[in-house]
XYZ file of C-alpha atoms in Angstrom:
454
model
C 22.605 -9.926 25.967
C 21.902 -9.697 22.201
C 18.272 -10.700 22.762
C 17.845 -7.885 25.267
C 19.516 -5.385 22.929
C 17.289 -6.490 20.039
C 14.132 -6.074 22.106
C 15.301 -2.722 23.438
C 16.131 -1.471 19.940
C 12.741 -2.514 18.550
C 10.822 -1.024 21.487
C 12.729 2.269 21.340
C 12.195 2.402 17.554
C 8.436 1.807 17.856
C 7.992 4.248 20.752
C 9.908 7.034 19.011
C 7.806 6.603 15.872
C 4.519 6.290 17.749
C 5.250 9.392 19.842
C 6.476 11.213 16.713
C 9.795 12.066 18.361
C 11.736 11.166 15.208
C 10.909 10.932 11.535
C 10.824 7.445 9.990
C 14.164 8.029 8.230
C 15.861 9.323 11.394
C 14.490 6.457 13.504
C 15.565 3.825 10.968
C 19.136 5.143 10.903
C 19.936 6.655 14.296
C 18.315 4.085 16.603
C 20.217 1.104 15.099
C 23.384 3.208 14.979
C 23.261 3.708 18.760
C 22.360 0.097 19.528
C 24.844 -1.140 16.930
C 27.653 0.649 18.768
C 26.541 -0.958 22.034
C 26.285 -4.407 20.402
C 29.724 -4.072 18.796
C 31.376 -3.115 22.083
C 29.510 -5.819 24.014
C 30.479 -8.614 21.617
C 34.081 -7.618 21.001
C 33.582 -6.299 17.477
C 35.207 -3.111 16.226
C 33.221 -0.078 15.135
C 34.390 -0.805 11.590
C 32.326 -4.003 11.795
C 29.277 -1.852 12.507
C 29.737 0.009 9.233
C 30.213 -3.302 7.438
C 26.842 -4.457 8.807
C 25.253 -1.265 7.545
C 26.919 -1.645 4.149
C 25.602 -5.206 3.832
C 22.111 -4.093 4.830
C 22.090 -1.400 2.157
C 23.973 -3.078 -0.698
C 24.582 -6.837 -0.505
C 26.158 -9.603 1.537
C 28.343 -12.310 0.046
C 28.288 -15.751 1.633
C 31.938 -16.821 1.637
C 31.049 -20.548 1.720
C 28.335 -20.748 -0.920
C 29.206 -17.669 -2.969
C 25.535 -16.618 -2.807
C 24.775 -12.909 -2.821
C 21.978 -11.618 -0.567
C 20.777 -8.231 -1.705
C 20.131 -5.428 0.734
C 17.628 -2.616 0.282
C 19.318 -1.109 -2.787
C 17.301 -3.405 -5.064
C 13.807 -2.502 -3.782
C 14.832 1.133 -3.305
C 15.613 1.479 -7.006
C 12.317 -0.158 -7.985
C 10.422 2.085 -5.582
C 12.099 5.222 -6.890
C 11.206 4.661 -10.524
C 7.803 2.995 -10.073
C 6.480 5.902 -7.999
C 7.906 8.325 -10.565
C 6.247 6.453 -13.428
C 2.781 6.241 -11.916
C 2.877 9.855 -10.793
C 3.588 10.771 -14.419
C 0.671 8.608 -15.567
C -1.667 10.145 -12.992
C -0.691 13.599 -14.255
C -1.256 12.832 -17.954
C -4.740 11.541 -17.127
C -4.313 7.827 -17.826
C -6.932 6.877 -15.244
C -9.400 9.693 -16.018
C -11.544 7.968 -18.704
C -12.174 4.942 -16.507
C -13.209 7.128 -13.559
C -15.473 9.255 -15.785
C -17.070 6.131 -17.281
C -18.195 4.832 -13.889
C -19.444 8.254 -12.808
C -21.619 8.582 -15.946
C -22.999 5.061 -15.564
C -24.058 5.587 -11.954
C -26.994 7.924 -12.730
C -29.469 7.933 -9.841
C -29.463 4.275 -8.814
C -28.067 3.877 -5.252
C -26.508 0.522 -6.149
C -24.845 1.903 -9.279
C -23.619 4.920 -7.324
C -21.961 2.727 -4.699
C -20.492 0.416 -7.329
C -19.201 3.416 -9.286
C -17.656 4.836 -6.120
C -15.764 1.654 -5.342
C -14.570 1.332 -8.949
C -13.408 4.946 -9.183
C -11.616 4.562 -5.825
C -9.986 1.379 -7.136
C -8.724 3.113 -10.277
C -7.464 6.254 -8.533
C -5.787 4.246 -5.761
C -3.544 2.524 -8.318
C -1.041 5.347 -7.815
C -0.611 4.138 -4.234
C -1.481 7.442 -2.543
C -4.236 7.296 0.093
C -4.698 11.045 0.498
C -5.023 11.716 -3.243
C -7.611 8.950 -3.639
C -9.730 10.243 -0.763
C -9.599 13.852 -1.987
C -10.608 12.972 -5.574
C -13.379 10.554 -4.553
C -14.846 12.958 -1.999
C -14.827 15.763 -4.570
C -16.467 13.516 -7.161
C -19.157 11.827 -5.068
C -19.972 13.775 -1.892
C -22.572 16.079 -3.473
C -24.194 13.159 -5.283
C -24.588 11.178 -2.041
C -26.139 14.218 -0.391
C -28.468 14.834 -3.325
C -29.685 11.230 -3.327
C -29.816 11.053 0.505
C -27.403 8.117 0.572
C -25.585 7.239 3.789
C -22.308 9.136 3.939
C -20.870 6.380 6.113
C -21.187 4.042 3.135
C -19.332 6.555 0.985
C -16.436 6.510 3.458
C -16.059 2.751 3.672
C -16.354 2.045 -0.071
C -13.664 4.660 -0.731
C -11.124 3.219 1.723
C -11.793 -0.489 1.090
C -10.081 -0.662 -2.331
C -7.255 1.599 -1.127
C -6.363 -1.074 1.417
C -6.122 -3.587 -1.427
C -4.250 -1.603 -4.071
C -1.823 -0.059 -1.615
C -0.248 -3.498 -1.884
C 0.953 -2.878 -5.433
C 4.771 -2.949 -5.838
C 5.022 0.834 -5.412
C 2.712 0.933 -2.380
C 4.054 1.534 1.115
C 3.078 -1.799 2.740
C 4.624 -3.973 0.036
C 7.779 -1.888 -0.024
C 8.124 -2.112 3.760
C 7.352 -5.847 3.912
C 9.706 -6.773 1.070
C 12.512 -4.641 2.462
C 12.145 -5.742 6.083
C 11.792 -9.451 5.283
C 14.407 -9.560 2.541
C 12.282 -10.668 -0.417
C 12.074 -9.218 -3.917
C 9.158 -6.812 -4.396
C 8.088 -8.222 -7.767
C 8.106 -11.784 -6.349
C 6.038 -10.708 -3.360
C 3.549 -8.922 -5.623
C 3.091 -11.994 -7.839
C 2.410 -14.053 -4.717
C -0.070 -11.504 -3.364
C -1.901 -10.900 -6.658
C -4.463 -13.775 -6.411
C -5.495 -12.538 -2.958
C -5.731 -8.928 -4.124
C -7.954 -9.846 -7.063
C -10.187 -11.981 -4.856
C -10.408 -9.178 -2.275
C -11.404 -6.711 -5.015
C -14.263 -9.010 -6.035
C -15.368 -9.215 -2.391
C -15.251 -5.416 -2.018
C -17.395 -5.003 -5.148
C -19.920 -7.532 -3.807
C -20.081 -5.710 -0.470
C -20.638 -2.398 -2.299
C -23.475 -4.066 -4.229
C -24.952 -5.319 -0.933
C -24.807 -1.822 0.557
C -26.373 -0.442 -2.627
C -29.210 -2.945 -2.371
C -29.812 -1.911 1.239
C -29.955 1.729 0.149
C -32.429 0.883 -2.602
C -34.687 -0.684 0.008
C -34.259 2.145 2.515
C -35.054 4.819 -0.086
C -37.725 2.748 -1.882
C -35.848 3.176 -5.163
C -37.185 1.314 -8.192
C -34.262 0.220 -10.434
C -36.519 0.393 -13.492
C -37.383 4.057 -12.879
C -36.053 6.827 -15.118
C -34.744 8.959 -12.229
C -31.309 10.345 -13.008
C -28.720 12.667 -11.542
C -29.103 16.255 -12.715
C -26.690 17.361 -15.430
C -25.369 20.029 -13.070
C -24.328 17.490 -10.455
C -22.946 15.174 -13.118
C -20.758 17.987 -14.410
C -19.571 18.755 -10.873
C -18.537 15.139 -10.405
C -16.728 14.980 -13.726
C -14.951 18.274 -13.099
C -13.317 16.786 -9.991
C -11.512 14.469 -12.407
C -11.041 16.764 -15.424
C -9.981 19.897 -13.556
C -7.240 18.188 -11.576
C -4.125 19.865 -13.086
C -5.551 20.103 -16.652
C -2.310 21.557 -18.036
C -0.656 18.156 -17.489
C -3.302 16.106 -19.300
C -2.403 14.413 -22.568
C -5.693 12.904 -23.877
C -4.336 12.466 -27.419
C -1.652 10.143 -26.081
C -4.054 8.038 -24.003
C -3.622 4.791 -25.946
C 0.137 5.116 -26.031
C 0.267 5.644 -22.256
C -2.124 2.746 -21.668
C -0.072 0.331 -23.792
C 3.162 1.500 -22.158
C 1.666 0.895 -18.694
C 0.211 -2.512 -19.539
C 3.502 -3.561 -21.112
C 5.485 -2.421 -18.078
C 3.185 -4.250 -15.672
C 3.329 -7.374 -17.819
C 7.125 -7.366 -17.719
C 7.079 -6.742 -13.960
C 4.752 -9.682 -13.300
C 6.725 -11.950 -15.638
C 9.832 -11.210 -13.569
C 12.573 -11.600 -16.190
C 13.656 -7.952 -15.908
C 14.302 -6.098 -12.651
C 11.471 -3.740 -11.763
C 13.758 -0.738 -11.416
C 14.963 -1.131 -15.006
C 11.415 -1.494 -16.318
C 10.103 1.639 -14.631
C 13.259 3.689 -15.197
C 13.011 3.136 -18.942
C 9.226 3.536 -18.934
C 9.516 6.823 -17.024
C 12.049 8.173 -19.503
C 9.856 7.176 -22.453
C 6.735 8.639 -20.807
C 8.444 11.954 -20.094
C 9.877 12.344 -23.599
C 6.644 11.426 -25.385
C 4.214 13.349 -23.152
C 6.350 16.430 -22.487
C 8.326 17.142 -25.639
C 10.745 19.856 -24.528
C 13.518 19.561 -21.973
C 12.118 22.333 -19.776
C 8.765 20.550 -19.315
C 10.479 17.251 -18.528
C 12.696 18.880 -15.920
C 9.715 20.692 -14.382
C 7.825 17.408 -14.016
C 10.809 15.713 -12.395
C 11.209 18.585 -9.922
C 7.483 18.629 -9.154
C 7.347 14.869 -8.574
C 10.482 14.734 -6.438
C 8.354 15.489 -3.366
C 6.465 12.213 -3.902
C 9.325 10.108 -5.200
C 12.261 10.821 -2.901
C 10.871 10.386 0.656
C 9.849 6.735 0.200
C 13.091 5.824 -1.583
C 15.144 7.553 1.135
C 13.237 5.770 3.916
C 13.864 2.456 2.152
C 17.594 3.167 2.103
C 17.409 4.033 5.805
C 15.785 0.664 6.415
C 19.042 -0.914 5.259
C 20.753 0.517 8.326
C 18.117 -1.011 10.618
C 18.090 -4.442 8.985
C 21.862 -4.468 8.521
C 22.605 -3.793 12.198
C 19.869 -6.126 13.450
C 21.125 -9.000 11.282
C 24.869 -8.364 11.162
C 25.239 -7.967 14.923
C 23.473 -11.267 15.590
C 20.579 -9.568 17.400
C 17.988 -10.896 14.939
C 19.126 -14.509 15.331
C 19.321 -14.229 19.115
C 15.808 -12.799 19.401
C 14.373 -15.309 16.911
C 15.929 -18.215 18.802
C 14.534 -16.933 22.100
C 11.028 -16.640 20.688
C 11.227 -20.018 18.950
C 12.278 -21.719 22.189
C 9.008 -20.791 23.920
C 6.681 -21.792 21.052
C 5.180 -25.299 21.432
C 6.471 -27.620 18.704
C 2.962 -28.573 17.602
C 2.038 -24.937 17.057
C 5.080 -23.984 15.000
C 3.881 -25.407 11.671
C 0.631 -23.415 11.966
C 2.353 -20.230 12.929
C 1.831 -18.370 9.633
C -1.987 -18.029 9.712
C -1.986 -17.485 13.481
C 0.576 -14.729 13.110
C -1.405 -13.222 10.200
C -4.495 -12.861 12.401
C -2.673 -11.688 15.528
C -0.660 -9.152 13.540
C -3.768 -7.447 12.098
C -4.318 -5.143 15.123
C -0.607 -4.280 15.174
C -0.731 -3.312 11.496
C -3.783 -1.186 12.238
C -2.549 0.672 15.301
C 1.217 0.883 14.840
C 3.017 3.039 12.292
C 3.565 0.861 9.247
C 7.356 0.974 9.322
C 7.360 0.265 13.054
C 5.439 -2.950 12.460
C 7.402 -4.261 9.489
C 10.901 -3.286 10.575
C 10.368 -3.686 14.308
C 8.198 -6.823 14.502
C 7.789 -8.635 11.174
C 11.512 -8.699 10.445
C 12.159 -10.553 13.700
C 9.170 -12.916 13.443
C 10.517 -13.983 10.042
C 13.520 -15.520 11.784
C 11.203 -17.467 14.081
C 9.091 -18.739 11.191
C 12.122 -19.927 9.264
C 12.953 -22.271 12.137
C 9.578 -23.950 11.634
C 9.997 -24.407 7.891
C 8.153 -21.260 6.819
C 9.937 -19.385 4.035
C 10.645 -15.632 4.135
C 8.138 -15.175 1.272
C 5.398 -16.967 3.231
C 6.252 -14.870 6.276
C 5.972 -11.740 4.127
C 2.541 -12.814 2.868
C 1.391 -13.494 6.435
C 2.507 -10.011 7.431
C 0.400 -8.500 4.620
C -2.917 -10.155 5.510
C -3.687 -7.550 8.174
C -3.694 -4.846 5.482
C -7.415 -5.622 5.267
C -7.796 -3.405 8.360
C -4.994 -0.909 7.729
C -7.334 1.724 6.296
C -9.144 2.195 9.607
C -5.889 3.001 11.381
C -5.899 6.038 13.679
C -2.366 6.877 12.516
C -3.491 7.767 8.946
C -4.220 11.531 8.897
C -6.298 11.469 5.684
C -8.942 9.346 7.414
C -9.807 12.186 9.776
C -10.463 14.398 6.757
C -12.657 11.638 5.311
C -14.636 11.324 8.538
C -15.053 15.097 8.727
C -16.404 15.306 5.181
C -18.795 12.392 5.752
C -19.997 13.788 9.113
C -19.124 10.847 11.343
C -17.054 10.050 14.391
C -13.823 8.149 13.702
C -14.787 5.277 16.015
C -18.193 5.010 14.314
C -16.398 4.836 10.964
C -14.225 1.986 12.282
C -17.260 0.091 13.569
C -19.142 0.511 10.289
C -16.157 -0.736 8.303
C -15.579 -3.764 10.543
C -19.252 -4.686 10.294
C -18.819 -5.592 6.622
C -15.154 -5.881 5.723
C -13.931 -8.546 8.167
C -14.684 -10.890 5.264
C -11.700 -9.424 3.368
C -9.185 -10.830 5.844
C -10.955 -14.207 5.618
C -10.666 -13.998 1.825
C -6.918 -13.410 2.070
C -6.474 -16.377 4.417
C -8.476 -18.717 2.183
C -6.895 -17.666 -1.118
C -3.327 -17.660 0.182
C -3.955 -21.025 1.795
C -5.178 -22.480 -1.511
C -2.220 -21.079 -3.469
C 0.303 -22.288 -0.899
C 1.439 -18.747 -0.127
C 0.317 -19.266 3.479
C 1.032 -22.743 4.896
C -1.465 -24.190 7.386
């Protein structure tokens, strides 16, 4: 009975999200509420038990025998809230502008340098975790240059999205938030585990950009030793896409302070001695006071950034309802046991990499929250029965992010394809032609570090 209810709840949740019948927050709260009522009545629990399940999913659960506390989503939600706030503040003050401008100036007229500069600028801008913002800024900065130099616009598209798929996995990025919340692991711990793979993937993306640049050199018969350069007019247009983005918020005189504050915050986050929410809450307060001296400016920034900060934090809190009902009612255990019973014993120990590969299309074609809360959270219970830890299950569920940025459910990609004059399916094919190696990189690196058992 509980297995059937669990499957029905997950399917209804995924369908409602896929068909856009409910928002993510509404689906995460209302669907488990309905099925939680059914599960409570079917198993002889009272409706008060349902609200206890929800409370444990949001706040914490105390194991009466061991005294161990299992945190709900309140921990990652607080980290998410303040980390997004902090990096939005840093994006506004122009912390990443000098790096982006440096790569644009160095590109000049060399196709290889242009492609390498594009991928580096996209990498820097994508650190704020927002796909749409990264695409808009990179298109504004590079589109005219690619047209002027007759470079393939399809290459522009794929070198913009490739690093986004990597750095969306930072602690304040959507995939990491969803995976950590759904699988019950700490965001900072998951990020430390993912970091070697992310760095290796970035190296691979740079090498692929260099390969594409070399192919463009050959196609255009460009001599790297020539003195051909981009016109000053086009260079200024590219730089203005960075400089003219909300100039009233820029604080160039405070650049080194903001850089040191950011590096210090990230260092503390990676070290793991202090909770991420505390780090970014304090860093946000310091950044606001130093960069915007009067109370009115600080309040205006908080109000302006609320649109970015609140939705993700609210969705994370809603996820506590979903995970709380699924776990507290016994549906998660029932479904995990049913799946585990049909998996051959010899295959169980190798389940992590197999799941990582099989899950890649699901990550690509399903809404992100539908995958992590509807599928990954249940598969975790199956993996645990074969000796795979929740952290290893979380890492396996992140491998498919290599293909997430060709997903048809990401609206910004249609804008990207429109600007680069290509069909969406052609864009997907062009990306897959080169970037399948990223998923292989993840599998190899995580295998070597022990984050993904084989």
